[in-house]
XYZ file of N, CA and C in Angstrom:
756
model
N 92.205 88.914 58.131
C 92.314 89.483 59.468
C 93.333 88.710 60.314
N 93.238 87.365 60.274
C 94.175 86.554 61.041
C 95.597 86.698 60.507
N 95.723 86.808 59.183
C 97.046 86.982 58.588
C 97.661 88.304 59.021
N 96.847 89.376 58.998
C 97.361 90.675 59.437
C 97.776 90.643 60.908
N 96.987 89.936 61.722
C 97.326 89.827 63.136
C 98.675 89.139 63.312
N 98.913 88.092 62.538
C 100.193 87.385 62.609
C 101.343 88.307 62.210
N 101.125 89.115 61.177
C 102.167 90.039 60.719
C 102.468 91.071 61.796
N 101.422 91.614 62.462
C 101.629 92.601 63.521
C 102.489 92.009 64.646
N 102.154 90.776 65.023
C 102.899 90.146 66.104
C 104.333 89.857 65.688
N 104.529 89.316 64.504
C 105.880 88.989 64.045
C 106.738 90.243 63.888
N 106.133 91.332 63.413
C 106.889 92.588 63.293
C 107.348 93.077 64.658
N 106.454 92.971 65.655
C 106.832 93.414 67.002
C 107.938 92.536 67.567
N 107.834 91.230 67.359
C 108.879 90.320 67.839
C 110.226 90.662 67.209
N 110.210 90.976 65.927
C 111.454 91.348 65.244
C 112.047 92.612 65.853
N 111.193 93.599 66.141
C 111.665 94.843 66.766
C 112.280 94.589 68.138
N 111.812 93.542 68.821
C 112.334 93.212 70.150
C 113.484 92.202 70.103
N 113.983 91.919 68.901
C 115.044 90.912 68.712
C 114.603 89.544 69.223
N 113.325 89.223 68.983
C 112.770 87.942 69.384
C 112.247 87.202 68.162
N 112.067 85.897 68.326
C 111.406 85.073 67.310
C 110.286 84.302 68.009
N 109.481 83.598 67.237
C 108.462 82.761 67.857
C 109.096 81.716 68.768
N 110.257 81.211 68.386
C 110.916 80.185 69.180
C 111.454 80.736 70.492
N 111.923 81.980 70.484
C 112.510 82.554 71.704
C 111.501 83.349 72.530
N 110.311 83.590 71.996
C 109.281 84.343 72.713
C 108.789 83.538 73.911
N 108.681 84.186 75.057
C 108.175 83.543 76.265
C 106.882 84.234 76.709
N 106.235 83.644 77.691
C 104.925 84.136 78.108
C 104.957 85.603 78.518
N 105.995 86.016 79.260
C 106.030 87.414 79.680
C 106.223 88.358 78.498
N 106.923 87.898 77.439
C 107.044 88.709 76.222
C 105.682 88.868 75.560
N 104.946 87.762 75.470
C 103.634 87.797 74.829
C 102.664 88.671 75.615
N 102.722 88.603 76.936
C 101.864 89.452 77.758
C 102.234 90.924 77.600
N 103.522 91.183 77.439
C 103.967 92.561 77.222
C 103.369 93.109 75.921
N 103.345 92.264 74.893
C 102.755 92.694 73.621
C 101.248 92.897 73.774
N 100.575 91.993 74.473
C 99.125 92.077 74.600
C 98.669 93.285 75.403
N 99.495 93.754 76.345
C 99.076 94.861 77.200
C 99.455 96.235 76.645
N 100.127 96.283 75.506
C 100.442 97.576 74.880
C 99.170 98.241 74.355
N 99.052 99.527 74.581
C 97.879 100.254 74.094
C 97.823 100.258 72.566
N 98.986 100.209 71.910
C 99.028 100.285 70.448
C 98.745 98.951 69.763
N 98.770 97.880 70.526
C 98.616 96.549 69.925
C 97.243 96.395 69.285
N 97.236 95.850 68.077
C 95.995 95.632 67.333
C 95.775 94.136 67.107
N 94.513 93.753 66.997
C 94.118 92.379 66.658
C 94.699 91.345 67.623
N 94.607 91.659 68.918
C 95.134 90.730 69.921
C 94.461 89.361 69.820
N 93.132 89.381 69.837
C 92.403 88.115 69.857
C 92.674 87.295 68.604
N 92.709 87.963 67.457
C 92.952 87.259 66.197
C 94.365 86.657 66.162
N 95.316 87.321 66.798
C 96.693 86.796 66.812
C 96.776 85.476 67.570
N 95.821 85.243 68.456
C 95.816 83.994 69.204
C 95.725 82.774 68.305
N 94.989 82.879 67.187
C 94.878 81.755 66.255
C 96.250 81.402 65.685
N 97.021 82.444 65.370
C 98.356 82.225 64.814
C 99.278 81.596 65.854
N 99.194 82.077 67.105
C 100.055 81.530 68.151
C 99.710 80.081 68.437
N 98.423 79.749 68.465
C 98.041 78.359 68.700
C 98.523 77.459 67.567
N 98.473 77.969 66.337
C 98.999 77.204 65.205
C 100.501 76.991 65.377
N 101.228 78.036 65.793
C 102.675 77.920 65.974
C 103.012 76.909 67.069
N 102.195 76.868 68.115
C 102.409 75.877 69.172
C 102.170 74.466 68.657
N 101.102 74.294 67.878
C 100.783 72.968 67.336
C 101.889 72.482 66.403
N 102.512 73.421 65.675
C 103.591 73.067 64.754
C 104.957 72.992 65.432
N 104.969 73.251 66.746
C 106.199 73.247 67.543
C 107.195 74.313 67.085
N 106.656 75.390 66.497
C 107.501 76.536 66.157
C 107.700 77.410 67.388
N 106.663 77.493 68.229
C 106.729 78.217 69.502
C 106.564 77.208 70.624
N 106.955 77.596 71.839
C 106.798 76.707 72.983
C 106.645 77.542 74.250
N 106.219 76.883 75.322
C 106.120 77.502 76.648
C 105.196 78.720 76.669
N 104.140 78.689 75.867
C 103.153 79.764 75.883
C 101.801 79.177 76.264
N 100.993 79.953 76.981
C 99.649 79.496 77.312
C 98.698 80.678 77.335
N 97.444 80.415 76.992
C 96.388 81.425 76.904
C 96.831 82.644 76.097
N 97.308 82.421 74.892
C 97.852 83.531 74.119
C 96.814 84.445 73.508
N 95.546 84.002 73.425
C 94.585 84.779 72.637
C 93.693 85.673 73.473
N 93.979 85.815 74.749
C 93.112 86.599 75.614
C 93.511 88.064 75.583
N 92.568 88.929 75.295
C 92.806 90.367 75.380
C 92.483 90.809 76.792
N 93.432 91.481 77.432
C 93.207 91.875 78.817
C 92.994 93.369 78.918
N 91.870 93.776 79.458
C 91.586 95.174 79.709
C 91.237 95.385 81.178
N 91.800 94.556 82.049
C 91.449 94.627 83.449
C 90.337 93.650 83.753
N 90.058 93.424 85.024
C 89.023 92.475 85.414
C 87.670 92.861 84.837
N 86.972 91.906 84.223
C 85.684 92.181 83.601
C 84.526 91.731 84.476
N 84.821 91.012 85.566
C 83.760 90.538 86.442
C 84.304 90.391 87.855
N 83.405 90.181 88.800
C 83.833 90.036 90.188
C 84.755 88.839 90.340
N 85.815 89.011 91.101
C 86.766 87.943 91.329
C 86.271 87.054 92.469
N 86.293 85.743 92.285
C 85.822 84.813 93.296
C 87.000 84.398 94.175
N 87.386 85.278 95.084
C 88.533 84.996 95.924
C 88.217 83.902 96.944
N 86.962 83.783 97.359
C 86.588 82.727 98.314
C 86.825 81.348 97.708
N 86.445 81.182 96.439
C 86.655 79.894 95.773
C 88.141 79.603 95.629
N 88.911 80.639 95.363
C 90.362 80.466 95.227
C 90.962 79.954 96.537
N 90.580 80.542 97.659
C 91.137 80.121 98.934
C 90.619 78.746 99.346
N 89.385 78.435 98.998
C 88.845 77.104 99.309
C 89.645 76.029 98.576
N 89.984 76.289 97.314
C 90.785 75.331 96.540
C 92.191 75.231 97.112
N 92.749 76.373 97.529
C 94.087 76.367 98.112
C 94.117 75.538 99.395
N 93.094 75.682 100.235
C 93.049 74.895 101.470
C 92.957 73.395 101.166
N 92.184 73.049 100.133
C 92.066 71.638 99.764
C 93.421 71.084 99.332
N 94.159 71.844 98.537
C 95.461 71.372 98.071
C 96.470 71.304 99.213
N 96.344 72.181 100.185
C 97.262 72.163 101.317
C 97.057 70.945 102.210
N 95.817 70.479 102.326
C 95.509 69.473 103.341
C 95.085 68.110 102.802
N 94.745 68.001 101.537
C 94.254 66.738 100.995
C 95.418 65.898 100.487
N 95.876 64.960 101.337
C 97.047 64.170 100.940
C 96.700 63.000 100.027
N 95.431 62.923 99.572
C 95.095 61.926 98.550
C 95.463 62.440 97.157
N 95.735 63.733 97.047
C 96.168 64.331 95.779
C 97.689 64.230 95.696
N 98.210 63.945 94.534
C 99.655 63.810 94.363
C 100.374 65.102 94.762
N 101.527 64.941 95.385
C 102.291 66.091 95.869
C 102.578 67.082 94.748
N 102.999 66.571 93.578
C 103.342 67.487 92.486
C 102.145 68.283 92.004
N 100.957 67.678 92.021
C 99.761 68.401 91.598
C 99.348 69.435 92.637
N 99.510 69.083 93.906
C 99.188 70.047 94.963
C 100.111 71.256 94.863
N 101.397 71.026 94.679
C 102.362 72.122 94.597
C 102.102 72.982 93.363
N 101.886 72.349 92.225
C 101.638 73.103 90.991
C 100.380 73.957 91.127
N 99.319 73.380 91.689
C 98.092 74.137 91.869
C 98.282 75.338 92.771
N 99.041 75.174 93.838
C 99.283 76.278 94.766
C 100.142 77.374 94.139
N 101.042 77.002 93.240
C 101.840 78.026 92.557
C 100.965 78.897 91.665
N 99.911 78.328 91.105
C 98.967 79.130 90.329
C 98.058 79.929 91.251
N 97.510 79.291 92.266
C 96.546 79.935 93.152
C 97.148 81.063 93.975
N 98.370 80.871 94.442
C 98.980 81.841 95.350
C 99.939 82.805 94.664
N 100.589 82.340 93.579
C 101.638 83.148 92.960
C 101.384 83.435 91.484
N 100.174 83.159 91.016
C 99.740 83.551 89.670
C 100.673 83.048 88.570
N 101.178 81.820 88.717
C 102.093 81.270 87.723
C 101.336 80.504 86.641
N 101.625 80.809 85.383
C 101.037 80.084 84.263
C 101.542 78.643 84.246
N 100.780 77.706 83.692
C 101.275 76.330 83.532
C 102.614 76.277 82.803
N 102.807 77.154 81.819
C 104.069 77.158 81.077
C 105.248 77.473 81.988
N 105.073 78.414 82.920
C 106.154 78.775 83.843
C 106.380 77.666 84.868
N 105.299 77.093 85.375
C 105.414 76.016 86.365
C 106.151 74.823 85.774
N 105.832 74.495 84.537
C 106.410 73.298 83.919
C 107.922 73.405 83.722
N 108.474 74.616 83.696
C 109.909 74.795 83.443
C 110.738 74.893 84.719
N 110.099 74.764 85.883
C 110.845 74.851 87.138
C 111.722 73.616 87.337
N 112.867 73.827 87.955
C 113.756 72.726 88.316
C 113.904 72.684 89.835
N 114.545 71.635 90.324
C 114.791 71.558 91.764
C 115.685 72.696 92.225
N 116.470 73.254 91.304
C 117.340 74.374 91.651
C 116.591 75.663 91.927
N 115.325 75.733 91.524
C 114.528 76.925 91.819
C 114.052 76.954 93.266
N 114.172 75.846 93.960
C 113.807 75.783 95.374
C 115.082 75.962 96.197
N 115.105 76.964 97.062
C 116.294 77.280 97.854
C 115.972 77.078 99.337
N 116.684 76.155 99.985
C 116.446 75.866 101.396
C 117.604 76.373 102.242
N 117.271 77.111 103.312
C 118.249 77.529 104.300
C 117.810 76.973 105.645
N 118.570 77.294 106.686
C 118.232 76.794 108.012
C 116.875 77.317 108.480
N 116.507 78.514 108.033
C 115.290 79.150 108.557
C 114.133 79.192 107.568
N 114.420 79.193 106.274
C 113.354 79.392 105.298
C 113.514 78.481 104.093
N 112.425 78.383 103.338
C 112.438 77.749 102.021
C 111.921 78.792 101.044
N 112.671 79.038 99.992
C 112.299 80.039 99.002
C 112.140 79.384 97.636
N 111.353 80.047 96.792
C 111.235 79.627 95.402
C 111.548 80.815 94.512
N 112.315 80.590 93.480
C 112.708 81.659 92.566
C 111.836 81.596 91.319
N 110.831 82.474 91.273
C 109.923 82.553 90.137
C 110.324 83.667 89.174
N 111.010 84.670 89.724
C 111.479 85.797 88.930
C 112.895 86.131 89.345
N 113.210 87.428 89.382
C 114.560 87.838 89.743
C 114.825 87.719 91.234
N 113.760 87.749 92.045
C 113.896 87.708 93.502
C 113.167 86.481 94.035
N 113.826 85.717 94.896
C 113.208 84.521 95.466
C 112.126 84.906 96.474
N 111.081 84.083 96.544
C 109.945 84.315 97.432
C 109.989 83.296 98.554
N 109.767 83.751 99.797
C 109.708 82.836 100.937
C 108.378 82.093 100.906
N 108.436 80.772 100.966
C 107.220 79.965 100.956
C 106.710 79.769 102.381
N 105.412 79.911 102.603
C 104.856 79.622 103.925
C 104.991 78.142 104.253
N 104.970 77.808 105.557
C 105.264 76.472 106.040
C 104.676 75.309 105.263
N 103.341 75.223 105.122
C 102.755 74.062 104.431
C 103.172 73.956 102.964
N 103.298 75.092 102.291
C 103.730 75.071 100.894
C 105.208 74.692 100.811
N 105.983 75.174 101.759
C 107.410 74.834 101.797
C 107.594 73.330 101.962
N 106.778 72.703 102.808
C 106.878 71.260 103.008
C 106.600 70.499 101.714
N 105.573 70.923 100.989
C 105.268 70.277 99.711
C 106.417 70.446 98.726
N 107.000 71.647 98.699
C 108.111 71.909 97.784
C 109.301 71.018 98.109
N 109.623 70.886 99.384
C 110.759 70.049 99.778
C 110.490 68.575 99.496
N 109.252 68.142 99.689
C 108.899 66.757 99.360
C 109.090 66.481 97.875
N 108.678 67.441 97.047
C 108.811 67.249 95.609
C 110.272 67.276 95.170
N 111.059 68.169 95.755
C 112.493 68.224 95.445
C 113.158 66.913 95.833
N 112.845 66.405 97.023
C 113.438 65.146 97.483
C 113.072 63.992 96.557
N 111.797 63.950 96.146
C 111.356 62.877 95.255
C 112.058 62.950 93.905
N 112.205 64.162 93.375
C 112.836 64.312 92.066
C 114.321 63.978 92.118
N 115.002 64.398 93.179
C 116.437 64.108 93.278
C 116.679 62.619 93.475
N 115.831 61.974 94.262
C 115.967 60.528 94.453
C 115.739 59.793 93.137
N 114.742 60.249 92.380
C 114.453 59.613 91.096
C 115.618 59.803 90.126
N 116.201 61.014 90.144
C 117.316 61.289 89.238
C 118.493 60.360 89.532
N 118.748 60.094 90.829
C 119.848 59.201 91.201
C 119.548 57.769 90.767
N 118.322 57.303 91.043
C 117.950 55.930 90.697
C 117.959 55.711 89.193
N 117.531 56.742 88.455
C 117.468 56.621 86.998
C 118.799 56.950 86.332
N 119.796 57.343 87.150
C 121.122 57.710 86.649
C 121.017 58.779 85.558
N 120.307 59.832 85.905
C 120.138 60.947 84.976
C 120.385 62.251 85.714
N 120.799 63.254 84.975
C 121.007 64.566 85.598
C 119.787 65.476 85.426
N 118.670 64.905 85.008
C 117.453 65.687 84.827
C 116.824 65.974 86.178
N 116.745 67.227 86.541
C 116.184 67.615 87.827
C 114.969 68.525 87.641
N 114.209 68.294 86.581
C 112.974 69.047 86.413
C 112.067 68.791 87.606
N 111.480 69.848 88.143
C 110.596 69.692 89.294
C 109.320 68.957 88.904
N 108.893 69.154 87.657
C 107.691 68.486 87.147
C 108.052 67.794 85.837
N 108.556 66.577 85.917
C 109.039 65.893 84.709
C 107.899 65.474 83.793
N 108.237 65.323 82.517
C 107.252 64.876 81.538
C 107.382 63.394 81.253
N 106.674 62.965 80.242
C 106.708 61.550 79.885
C 107.978 61.140 79.192
N 108.669 62.089 78.549
C 109.915 61.784 77.866
C 111.094 61.970 78.814
N 112.007 61.021 78.884
C 113.165 61.137 79.779
C 113.943 62.428 79.531
N 114.258 63.116 80.608
C 115.044 64.337 80.499
C 114.279 65.560 80.072
N 112.955 65.448 79.916
C 112.143 66.585 79.482
C 111.114 66.938 80.557
N 110.801 68.231 80.708
C 109.765 68.612 81.674
C 108.380 68.325 81.102
N 107.394 68.351 81.960
C 106.022 68.225 81.502
C 105.702 69.398 80.578
N 104.889 69.183 79.574
C 104.533 70.265 78.653
C 103.556 71.217 79.327
N 103.492 72.442 78.825
C 102.553 73.430 79.371
C 101.121 72.936 79.229
N 100.824 72.277 78.109
C 99.460 71.779 77.889
C 99.115 70.708 78.917
N 100.030 69.762 79.122
C 99.776 68.681 80.078
C 99.653 69.220 81.499
N 100.479 70.216 81.832
C 100.371 70.826 83.161
C 99.016 71.495 83.328
N 98.573 72.189 82.282
C 97.265 72.832 82.339
C 96.145 71.826 82.529
N 96.244 70.680 81.851
C 95.224 69.646 81.998
C 95.186 69.082 83.414
N 96.338 68.905 84.023
C 96.379 68.386 85.384
C 95.744 69.370 86.360
N 95.969 70.649 86.129
C 95.377 71.657 87.009
C 93.865 71.752 86.800
N 93.434 71.603 85.562
C 91.984 71.623 85.299
C 91.297 70.455 86.000
N 91.949 69.300 86.047
C 91.364 68.131 86.705
C 91.215 68.345 88.210
N 91.949 69.313 88.747
C 91.804 69.663 90.156
C 90.648 70.647 90.361
N 89.968 71.006 89.270
C 88.862 71.943 89.357
C 89.287 73.398 89.280
N 90.513 73.652 88.815
C 91.031 75.012 88.739
C 90.774 75.590 87.346
N 90.079 76.710 87.300
C 89.858 77.417 86.036
C 91.038 78.359 85.836
N 91.916 77.987 84.926
C 93.259 78.559 84.873
C 93.272 80.079 84.726
N 92.665 80.597 83.671
C 92.746 82.030 83.404
C 92.083 82.848 84.505
N 90.896 82.424 84.946
C 90.184 83.169 85.983
C 90.937 83.123 87.310
N 91.498 81.957 87.623
C 92.236 81.823 88.880
C 93.474 82.698 88.878
N 94.190 82.708 87.762
C 95.390 83.544 87.701
C 95.023 85.023 87.795
N 93.926 85.426 87.137
C 93.488 86.813 87.217
C 93.160 87.192 88.657
N 92.484 86.296 89.360
C 92.135 86.556 90.752
C 93.388 86.718 91.600
N 94.353 85.812 91.405
C 95.592 85.878 92.178
C 96.359 87.156 91.872
N 96.476 87.498 90.600
C 97.200 88.714 90.225
C 96.513 89.964 90.759
N 95.199 89.976 90.692
C 94.442 91.126 91.185
C 94.701 91.329 92.677
N 94.665 90.236 93.437
C 94.906 90.327 94.875
C 96.335 90.752 95.176
N 97.298 90.143 94.486
C 98.695 90.489 94.717
C 98.986 91.939 94.354
N 98.311 92.434 93.327
C 98.525 93.823 92.895
C 98.012 94.827 93.922
N 97.086 94.410 94.787
C 96.626 95.308 95.851
C 97.608 95.332 97.019
N 98.533 94.376 97.053
C 99.422 94.237 98.202
C 100.865 94.613 97.899
N 101.256 94.599 96.617
C 102.657 94.806 96.258
C 102.794 95.904 95.216
N 103.843 96.705 95.295
C 104.139 97.652 94.211
C 104.438 96.895 92.918
N 104.176 97.529 91.796
C 104.321 96.846 90.510
C 105.745 96.345 90.276
N 106.754 97.105 90.705
C 108.140 96.677 90.480
C 108.439 95.388 91.238
N 107.967 95.289 92.471
C 108.186 94.069 93.258
C 107.371 92.924 92.678
N 106.142 93.220 92.248
C 105.292 92.202 91.632
C 105.992 91.591 90.425
N 106.568 92.434 89.590
C 107.245 91.956 88.385
C 108.480 91.125 88.737
N 109.275 91.596 89.678
C 110.532 90.921 90.016
C 110.307 89.587 90.725
N 109.268 89.502 91.548
C 109.056 88.274 92.308
C 108.282 87.222 91.528
N 107.369 87.642 90.651
C 106.546 86.682 89.921
C 107.085 86.358 88.540
N 108.080 87.127 88.072
C 108.641 86.858 86.758
C 107.775 87.348 85.619
N 106.937 88.378 85.871
C 106.127 88.962 84.810
C 106.747 90.285 84.375
N 106.354 90.769 83.208
C 106.926 92.011 82.719
C 106.366 93.185 83.507
N 107.178 94.229 83.651
C 106.781 95.380 84.460
C 105.519 96.053 83.912
N 105.355 96.088 82.592
C 104.168 96.729 82.024
C 102.894 95.977 82.395
N 102.994 94.645 82.482
C 101.852 93.834 82.903
C 101.547 94.101 84.375
N 102.600 94.170 85.189
C 102.412 94.437 86.617
C 101.766 95.801 86.840
N 102.183 96.804 86.061
C 101.613 98.152 86.192
C 100.131 98.139 85.842
N 99.762 97.418 84.795
C 98.348 97.333 84.403
C 97.511 96.752 85.538
N 98.025 95.702 86.151
C 97.265 95.066 87.227
C 97.202 95.960 88.458
N 98.271 96.672 88.747
C 98.245 97.567 89.900
C 97.220 98.678 89.690
N 97.166 99.195 88.474
C 96.176 100.243 88.186
C 94.761 99.705 88.324
N 94.559 98.472 87.846
C 93.224 97.871 87.958
C 92.851 97.659 89.416
N 93.835 97.312 90.229
C 93.578 97.083 91.647
C 93.543 98.386 92.437
N 93.878 99.514 91.771
C 93.821 100.849 92.388
C 94.706 100.925 93.628
N 95.873 100.325 93.570
C 96.792 100.402 94.704
C 97.485 101.751 94.743
N 97.444 102.429 95.874
C 98.068 103.743 96.011
C 99.452 103.563 96.624
N 100.460 103.297 95.768
C 101.774 102.989 96.300
C 102.587 104.226 96.629
N 102.156 105.387 96.177
C 102.806 106.616 96.642
C 102.510 106.804 98.128
N 101.240 106.557 98.512
C 100.858 106.657 99.915
C 101.571 105.587 100.738
N 101.706 104.397 100.157
C 102.386 103.303 100.846
C 103.845 103.665 101.132
N 104.519 104.195 100.116
C 105.921 104.568 100.290
C 106.074 105.650 101.354
N 105.161 106.621 101.355
C 105.210 107.681 102.352
C 105.007 107.122 103.756
N 104.090 106.150 103.877
C 103.817 105.549 105.179
C 105.031 104.783 105.687
N 105.676 104.013 104.801
C 106.873 103.265 105.196
C 107.985 104.213 105.608
N 108.146 105.300 104.844
C 109.178 106.280 105.161
C 108.926 106.907 106.526
N 107.678 107.216 106.803
C 107.317 107.825 108.079
C 107.593 106.872 109.241
N 107.249 105.576 109.045
C 107.484 104.588 110.097
C 108.982 104.392 110.335
N 109.771 104.471 109.245
C 111.215 104.298 109.364
C 111.834 105.435 110.187
N 111.344 106.665 109.945
C 111.883 107.805 110.685
C 111.549 107.711 112.170
N 110.373 107.130 112.480
C 109.948 107.056 113.873
C 110.521 105.854 114.615
N 111.143 104.945 113.899
C 111.655 103.728 114.519
C 112.770 104.060 115.515
N 112.785 103.436 116.702
C 113.824 103.708 117.678
C 115.180 103.201 117.214
N 116.216 103.868 117.656
C 117.569 103.460 117.285
C 117.899 102.135 117.933
N 118.601 101.233 117.218
C 118.958 99.924 117.772
C 119.957 100.066 118.921
């Protein structure tokens, strides 16, 4: 069964001109959310083996089959944790920022670990982070943490005489923190990774059209559509409402 699951996944990767080495989290989620996909859970054993052998990288929670939320989402706990990370300065800045990227923007540890200082964009009026194709404006307290981390990393790069500007560096010089190590740091903050990300995605899917969700969070459009359907967002009505408000807007 596990062997067949591995073959199904490898065949799909080949059809997409991908390999285990080039496969990224959004590719894997795209495969998992296909209606035709078989043996999702069993394929997780193969993916974990590939990660252990360093054949694959930057993947996390590969063995979860997603059919929409299976239980009530604890959004109160999510916001309580977010408030703690925003205000508790006894927690390291990098851990606070990483936790908030998961809590607020549904980013996997694998995606967080690959961010560089270049993903943070500062202008006179705003601070943005580029998680997908479109940069997201960070709210004030989160923006401050992001700028603190960028400043610390750039100062370290100068002192260490290195051009490594990973936002979350690892133990090896010039390398980012691994997805596994990032996940462990977030767990130590009391964050249940998969459930927290599901809660964040569910909430975001009620507020954003799937196309914007995909472009801003860096997830595949098919995954965004699944979450929007689960959240029952009526974006046809939303578009009509925006169009109506635009027509009624006074001329400048």
